[in-house]
Amino acid sequence: MSAIVLFLILLSFLEATILPGPWVLVALIARSFIIDSKSNYYLAFAFGLLIALLTATPLGILSLIYLIIVKIVHLLSKLPFSSKWWMVVPICLVMLILAEGLQSLVFHYSINFIQIILQTIASVPLYFLLRIWEERFYPQKEVRLKI
């Protein structure tokens, strides 16, 4: 868990300075698509606050948007059609458009669709990296058969 927190801290500082767009949200979408855990909600809230602090936006708005997006992704990941890896692309695209739409309503700026498409394309390698990371370093509980 600490490695994903360090990765998200680094990504949030890069997002606030160099990289335009919600890259932390893309990582949270990919992680919540892989793992169904309450820790995703804590991460979404905490990093929404951190990015709001770093970008000097009102506190709490990004956290609420991130929490809503993570909850929707959790609900969508339980559906039978979302069991394939390629479903990350349309889900990420829709969630990024929703997040940018909510932010544009609150902060009054225009939506950059080219940036959203680039982040959607980048969500696939990020999804595979997070999946390998979670499978390799966090072992699953053993399944024991009753005899």
Coordinates of N, CA and C in Angstrom, one line a residue:
M1 N 0.8 -1.2 0.0 CA 0.0 0.0 0.0 C 0.9 1.3 0.0
S2 N 2.0 1.2 0.7 CA 2.8 2.4 0.7 C 3.5 2.7 -0.6
A3 N 3.7 1.7 -1.4 CA 4.3 2.0 -2.8 C 3.3 2.7 -3.6
I4 N 2.0 2.4 -3.6 CA 1.0 3.1 -4.4 C 0.8 4.5 -3.9
V5 N 0.9 4.7 -2.6 CA 0.8 6.0 -2.0 C 2.0 6.9 -2.5
L6 N 3.2 6.3 -2.5 CA 4.4 7.1 -2.9 C 4.2 7.4 -4.4
F7 N 3.8 6.4 -5.2 CA 3.6 6.7 -6.6 C 2.5 7.8 -6.9
L8 N 1.4 7.7 -6.1 CA 0.4 8.8 -6.3 C 0.9 10.1 -5.8
I9 N 1.7 10.2 -4.8 CA 2.3 11.5 -4.4 C 3.2 12.0 -5.4
L10 N 4.0 11.2 -6.0 CA 4.9 11.7 -7.1 C 4.0 12.1 -8.3
L11 N 3.0 11.4 -8.6 CA 2.2 11.7 -9.8 C 1.4 13.0 -9.5
S12 N 1.0 13.2 -8.3 CA 0.2 14.4 -8.0 C 1.1 15.7 -8.0
F13 N 2.4 15.6 -7.6 CA 3.3 16.7 -7.8 C 3.6 16.9 -9.2
L14 N 3.8 15.9 -10.0 CA 4.0 16.1 -11.5 C 2.7 16.7 -12.1
E15 N 1.5 16.3 -11.7 CA 0.3 16.8 -12.2 C 0.2 18.3 -11.9
A16 N 0.6 18.7 -10.7 CA 0.4 20.1 -10.3 C 1.5 21.0 -11.0
T17 N 2.6 20.4 -11.5 CA 3.6 21.3 -12.0 C 3.8 21.1 -13.5
I18 N 4.0 19.9 -14.0 CA 4.4 19.6 -15.4 C 3.3 19.1 -16.2
L19 N 2.7 18.0 -15.8 CA 1.7 17.3 -16.6 C 0.3 17.9 -16.5
P20 N -0.3 18.3 -17.6 CA -1.7 18.8 -17.5 C -2.7 17.7 -17.4
G21 N -3.7 17.9 -16.7 CA -4.8 16.9 -16.6 C -4.8 16.1 -15.4
P22 N -5.9 15.3 -15.1 CA -6.0 14.5 -13.9 C -5.4 13.2 -14.0
W23 N -4.1 13.1 -13.9 CA -3.3 11.8 -14.0 C -3.5 11.0 -12.8
V24 N -3.7 11.6 -11.6 CA -4.0 10.8 -10.4 C -5.3 10.1 -10.5
L25 N -6.3 10.8 -11.1 CA -7.6 10.2 -11.3 C -7.5 9.0 -12.2
V26 N -6.7 9.1 -13.3 CA -6.5 8.0 -14.2 C -6.0 6.8 -13.4
A27 N -5.0 7.0 -12.5 CA -4.4 5.9 -11.7 C -5.4 5.4 -10.7
L28 N -6.2 6.2 -10.2 CA -7.3 5.8 -9.3 C -8.4 5.0 -10.0
I29 N -8.7 5.4 -11.2 CA -9.7 4.6 -12.0 C -9.1 3.2 -12.3
A30 N -7.9 3.2 -12.7 CA -7.3 1.9 -13.0 C -7.2 1.0 -11.8
R31 N -6.8 1.6 -10.7 CA -6.6 0.8 -9.5 C -8.0 0.3 -8.9
S32 N -9.0 1.1 -9.0 CA -10.3 0.7 -8.5 C -11.0 -0.3 -9.5
F33 N -10.5 -0.3 -10.7 CA -11.0 -1.3 -11.7 C -10.4 -2.7 -11.3
I34 N -9.2 -2.7 -10.8 CA -8.5 -3.9 -10.5 C -8.9 -4.4 -9.1
I35 N -8.9 -3.5 -8.1 CA -9.1 -3.9 -6.7 C -10.3 -3.3 -6.2
D36 N -11.2 -4.1 -5.6 CA -12.4 -3.6 -4.9 C -12.1 -3.5 -3.4
S37 N -11.7 -2.4 -3.0 CA -11.3 -2.2 -1.6 C -11.7 -0.8 -1.1
K38 N -11.9 -0.7 0.2 CA -12.2 0.6 0.7 C -11.1 1.6 0.7
S39 N -9.9 1.0 0.6 CA -8.7 1.9 0.5 C -8.7 2.8 -0.7
N40 N -9.4 2.4 -1.8 CA -9.5 3.3 -2.9 C -10.3 4.6 -2.6
Y41 N -11.3 4.5 -1.7 CA -12.0 5.7 -1.3 C -11.1 6.6 -0.5
Y42 N -10.3 6.0 0.4 CA -9.4 6.9 1.2 C -8.4 7.5 0.3
L43 N -7.9 6.8 -0.7 CA -6.9 7.4 -1.6 C -7.5 8.5 -2.4
A44 N -8.7 8.3 -2.9 CA -9.4 9.3 -3.7 C -9.6 10.5 -2.9
F45 N -10.0 10.4 -1.7 CA -10.3 11.6 -0.9 C -9.0 12.3 -0.5
A46 N -8.0 11.6 -0.1 CA -6.7 12.2 0.3 C -6.0 12.9 -0.9
F47 N -6.0 12.2 -2.0 CA -5.3 12.8 -3.1 C -6.1 13.9 -3.8
G48 N -7.4 13.9 -3.7 CA -8.2 15.0 -4.1 C -7.9 16.3 -3.3
L49 N -7.7 16.1 -2.0 CA -7.3 17.2 -1.1 C -5.9 17.6 -1.4
L50 N -4.9 16.7 -1.7 CA -3.6 17.1 -2.0 C -3.5 17.8 -3.3
I51 N -4.2 17.4 -4.3 CA -4.1 18.1 -5.6 C -4.8 19.5 -5.5
A52 N -5.9 19.6 -4.7 CA -6.5 20.9 -4.4 C -5.5 21.8 -3.7
L53 N -4.8 21.3 -2.8 CA -3.8 22.1 -2.1 C -2.7 22.6 -3.1
L54 N -2.2 21.6 -3.9 CA -1.1 22.0 -4.8 C -1.5 22.9 -5.9
T55 N -2.8 22.8 -6.4 CA -3.2 23.7 -7.5 C -4.0 24.9 -7.0
A56 N -4.1 25.1 -5.7 CA -4.8 26.3 -5.2 C -6.3 26.4 -5.6
T57 N -6.9 25.2 -5.6 CA -8.4 25.2 -5.9 C -9.1 25.0 -4.6
P58 N -10.4 25.3 -4.5 CA -11.1 25.1 -3.2 C -11.1 23.7 -2.7
L59 N -10.8 23.5 -1.4 CA -10.7 22.2 -0.8 C -12.0 21.5 -0.8
G60 N -12.0 20.2 -1.1 CA -13.1 19.3 -1.0 C -13.8 19.1 -2.3
I61 N -13.8 20.0 -3.3 CA -14.5 19.7 -4.5 C -13.9 18.6 -5.3
L62 N -12.6 18.6 -5.5 CA -11.9 17.6 -6.2 C -12.0 16.2 -5.5
S63 N -12.0 16.3 -4.1 CA -12.2 15.0 -3.4 C -13.5 14.4 -3.6
L64 N -14.6 15.2 -3.6 CA -15.9 14.7 -3.9 C -16.0 14.2 -5.3
I65 N -15.4 14.9 -6.3 CA -15.5 14.4 -7.6 C -14.7 13.1 -7.8
Y66 N -13.6 13.0 -7.1 CA -12.8 11.7 -7.2 C -13.5 10.6 -6.5
L67 N -14.2 10.9 -5.4 CA -15.0 9.8 -4.7 C -16.1 9.3 -5.5
I68 N -16.8 10.3 -6.2 CA -17.9 9.9 -7.1 C -17.4 9.0 -8.2
I69 N -16.3 9.4 -8.8 CA -15.8 8.6 -9.9 C -15.4 7.2 -9.5
V70 N -14.7 7.1 -8.3 CA -14.2 5.8 -7.8 C -15.4 4.9 -7.5
K71 N -16.5 5.5 -6.9 CA -17.7 4.7 -6.6 C -18.3 4.2 -7.9
I72 N -18.4 5.0 -8.9 CA -19.0 4.6 -10.2 C -18.2 3.5 -10.8
V73 N -16.9 3.6 -10.8 CA -16.0 2.6 -11.3 C -16.1 1.3 -10.5
H74 N -16.3 1.4 -9.2 CA -16.5 0.2 -8.4 C -17.8 -0.5 -8.8
L75 N -18.8 0.2 -9.0 CA -20.1 -0.4 -9.5 C -20.0 -0.9 -10.9
L76 N -19.3 -0.3 -11.8 CA -19.2 -0.8 -13.1 C -18.3 -2.0 -13.2
S77 N -17.3 -2.1 -12.3 CA -16.4 -3.2 -12.4 C -17.0 -4.5 -11.9
K78 N -18.1 -4.4 -11.2 CA -18.9 -5.6 -10.8 C -19.8 -6.2 -11.9
L79 N -20.0 -5.4 -12.9 CA -20.9 -5.9 -14.0 C -20.2 -6.9 -14.8
P80 N -21.0 -7.9 -15.4 CA -20.3 -9.0 -16.2 C -19.6 -8.5 -17.4
F81 N -20.0 -7.4 -18.1 CA -19.4 -7.0 -19.3 C -18.0 -6.4 -19.0
S82 N -17.7 -6.0 -17.8 CA -16.5 -5.3 -17.5 C -15.3 -6.3 -17.1
S83 N -15.5 -7.5 -17.3 CA -14.4 -8.5 -16.9 C -13.2 -8.5 -17.9
K84 N -13.3 -7.9 -19.0 CA -12.2 -7.9 -20.0 C -11.4 -6.6 -19.7
W85 N -10.1 -6.7 -20.1 CA -9.2 -5.7 -19.9 C -9.4 -4.5 -20.8
W86 N -10.0 -4.7 -21.9 CA -10.2 -3.6 -22.9 C -11.4 -2.7 -22.5
M87 N -12.1 -3.1 -21.5 CA -13.2 -2.3 -21.0 C -12.7 -1.1 -20.2
V88 N -11.4 -1.1 -19.8 CA -10.9 0.0 -19.1 C -10.9 1.3 -20.0
V89 N -10.7 1.1 -21.3 CA -10.7 2.3 -22.2 C -12.0 3.0 -22.2
P90 N -13.2 2.4 -22.5 CA -14.4 3.2 -22.5 C -14.8 3.7 -21.2
I91 N -14.6 2.9 -20.1 CA -14.9 3.3 -18.8 C -14.1 4.5 -18.4
C92 N -12.8 4.4 -18.7 CA -11.9 5.6 -18.3 C -12.3 6.8 -19.1
L93 N -12.7 6.6 -20.4 CA -13.1 7.8 -21.2 C -14.3 8.4 -20.7
V94 N -15.3 7.7 -20.3 CA -16.6 8.2 -19.8 C -16.3 8.9 -18.4
M95 N -15.5 8.2 -17.6 CA -15.3 8.8 -16.3 C -14.4 10.1 -16.3
L96 N -13.5 10.2 -17.3 CA -12.7 11.4 -17.4 C -13.6 12.5 -18.0
I97 N -14.5 12.2 -18.9 CA -15.4 13.2 -19.4 C -16.3 13.7 -18.3
L98 N -16.8 12.8 -17.5 CA -17.7 13.1 -16.4 C -16.9 14.0 -15.4
A99 N -15.7 13.7 -15.0 CA -14.9 14.4 -14.1 C -14.6 15.8 -14.6
E100 N -14.2 15.9 -15.9 CA -13.9 17.2 -16.5 C -15.1 18.0 -16.6
G101 N -16.3 17.4 -16.9 CA -17.5 18.1 -17.0 C -17.9 18.7 -15.7
L102 N -17.8 17.9 -14.6 CA -18.1 18.4 -13.3 C -17.1 19.6 -12.9
Q103 N -15.8 19.4 -13.2 CA -14.9 20.4 -12.9 C -15.1 21.7 -13.7
S104 N -15.5 21.5 -14.9 CA -15.8 22.7 -15.7 C -17.0 23.5 -15.3
L105 N -18.0 22.8 -14.7 CA -19.2 23.4 -14.1 C -18.8 24.2 -12.9
V106 N -17.9 23.7 -12.1 CA -17.5 24.3 -10.8 C -16.5 25.4 -11.0
F107 N -15.5 25.1 -11.8 CA -14.4 26.1 -12.0 C -14.5 27.0 -13.2
H108 N -15.5 26.7 -14.1 CA -15.7 27.6 -15.3 C -14.5 27.6 -16.2
Y109 N -14.1 26.5 -16.7 CA -13.1 26.4 -17.8 C -13.6 25.4 -18.8
S110 N -13.0 25.5 -20.0 CA -13.4 24.6 -21.1 C -12.7 23.2 -21.0
I111 N -13.4 22.2 -21.6 CA -12.9 20.9 -21.6 C -11.9 20.7 -22.8
N112 N -10.8 20.1 -22.5 CA -9.8 19.7 -23.5 C -10.0 18.3 -23.9
F113 N -10.6 18.0 -25.0 CA -10.9 16.6 -25.4 C -9.7 15.8 -25.9
I114 N -8.7 16.5 -26.4 CA -7.5 15.9 -26.9 C -6.7 15.4 -25.7
Q115 N -6.7 16.1 -24.6 CA -6.0 15.7 -23.4 C -6.7 14.5 -22.8
I116 N -8.1 14.5 -22.8 CA -8.8 13.3 -22.3 C -8.5 12.1 -23.1
I117 N -8.4 12.2 -24.4 CA -8.1 11.0 -25.3 C -6.7 10.5 -25.0
L118 N -5.8 11.4 -24.8 CA -4.4 11.0 -24.5 C -4.3 10.3 -23.2
Q119 N -5.1 10.8 -22.2 CA -5.1 10.1 -20.9 C -5.8 8.8 -20.9
T120 N -6.8 8.7 -21.8 CA -7.5 7.4 -22.0 C -6.6 6.4 -22.6
I121 N -5.8 6.8 -23.6 CA -4.9 5.9 -24.2 C -3.8 5.4 -23.2
A122 N -3.4 6.4 -22.4 CA -2.3 6.1 -21.3 C -2.9 5.3 -20.2
S123 N -4.2 5.1 -20.1 CA -4.8 4.4 -19.0 C -4.5 2.9 -19.2
V124 N -4.3 2.4 -20.4 CA -4.1 1.0 -20.7 C -2.8 0.5 -20.1
P125 N -1.7 1.2 -20.5 CA -0.4 0.7 -19.9 C -0.4 0.9 -18.4
L126 N -1.0 2.0 -17.9 CA -1.1 2.2 -16.4 C -1.9 1.1 -15.8
Y127 N -2.9 0.6 -16.4 CA -3.8 -0.5 -15.9 C -2.9 -1.7 -15.8
F128 N -2.2 -2.1 -16.8 CA -1.3 -3.3 -16.8 C -0.2 -3.2 -15.8
L129 N 0.4 -2.0 -15.6 CA 1.4 -1.8 -14.6 C 0.9 -2.0 -13.2
L130 N -0.3 -1.4 -12.9 CA -0.9 -1.5 -11.6 C -1.3 -3.0 -11.4
R131 N -1.8 -3.6 -12.4 CA -2.3 -5.0 -12.2 C -1.1 -5.9 -11.9
I132 N 0.0 -5.7 -12.6 CA 1.2 -6.5 -12.3 C 1.7 -6.2 -10.9
W133 N 1.7 -5.0 -10.6 CA 2.2 -4.6 -9.3 C 1.3 -5.2 -8.2
E134 N 0.0 -5.1 -8.3 CA -0.9 -5.6 -7.3 C -0.8 -7.2 -7.2
E135 N -0.7 -7.8 -8.3 CA -0.6 -9.3 -8.3 C 0.7 -9.8 -7.8
R136 N 1.8 -9.1 -8.1 CA 3.1 -9.6 -7.7 C 3.4 -9.3 -6.2
F137 N 3.1 -8.1 -5.7 CA 3.6 -7.7 -4.4 C 2.5 -7.8 -3.3
Y138 N 1.3 -8.1 -3.7 CA 0.2 -8.2 -2.7 C -0.4 -9.6 -3.0
P139 N 0.0 -10.6 -2.3 CA -0.6 -12.0 -2.5 C -2.0 -12.0 -2.1
Q140 N -2.8 -12.8 -2.9 CA -4.2 -13.0 -2.6 C -4.3 -14.0 -1.5
K141 N -5.5 -14.0 -0.9 CA -5.8 -15.0 0.2 C -5.9 -16.4 -0.4
E142 N -5.4 -17.3 0.3 CA -5.5 -18.7 -0.1 C -6.9 -19.2 -0.1
V143 N -7.2 -20.0 -1.1 CA -8.5 -20.7 -1.2 C -8.3 -22.1 -0.6
R144 N -9.0 -22.4 0.4 CA -8.8 -23.8 1.0 C -10.1 -24.5 0.8
L145 N -9.9 -25.8 0.4 CA -11.1 -26.6 0.2 C -11.4 -27.4 1.4
K146 N -12.7 -27.5 1.7 CA -13.1 -28.3 2.8 C -13.3 -29.8 2.4
I147 N -12.7 -30.6 3.2 CA -12.8 -32.1 2.9 C -13.7 -32.7 3.9

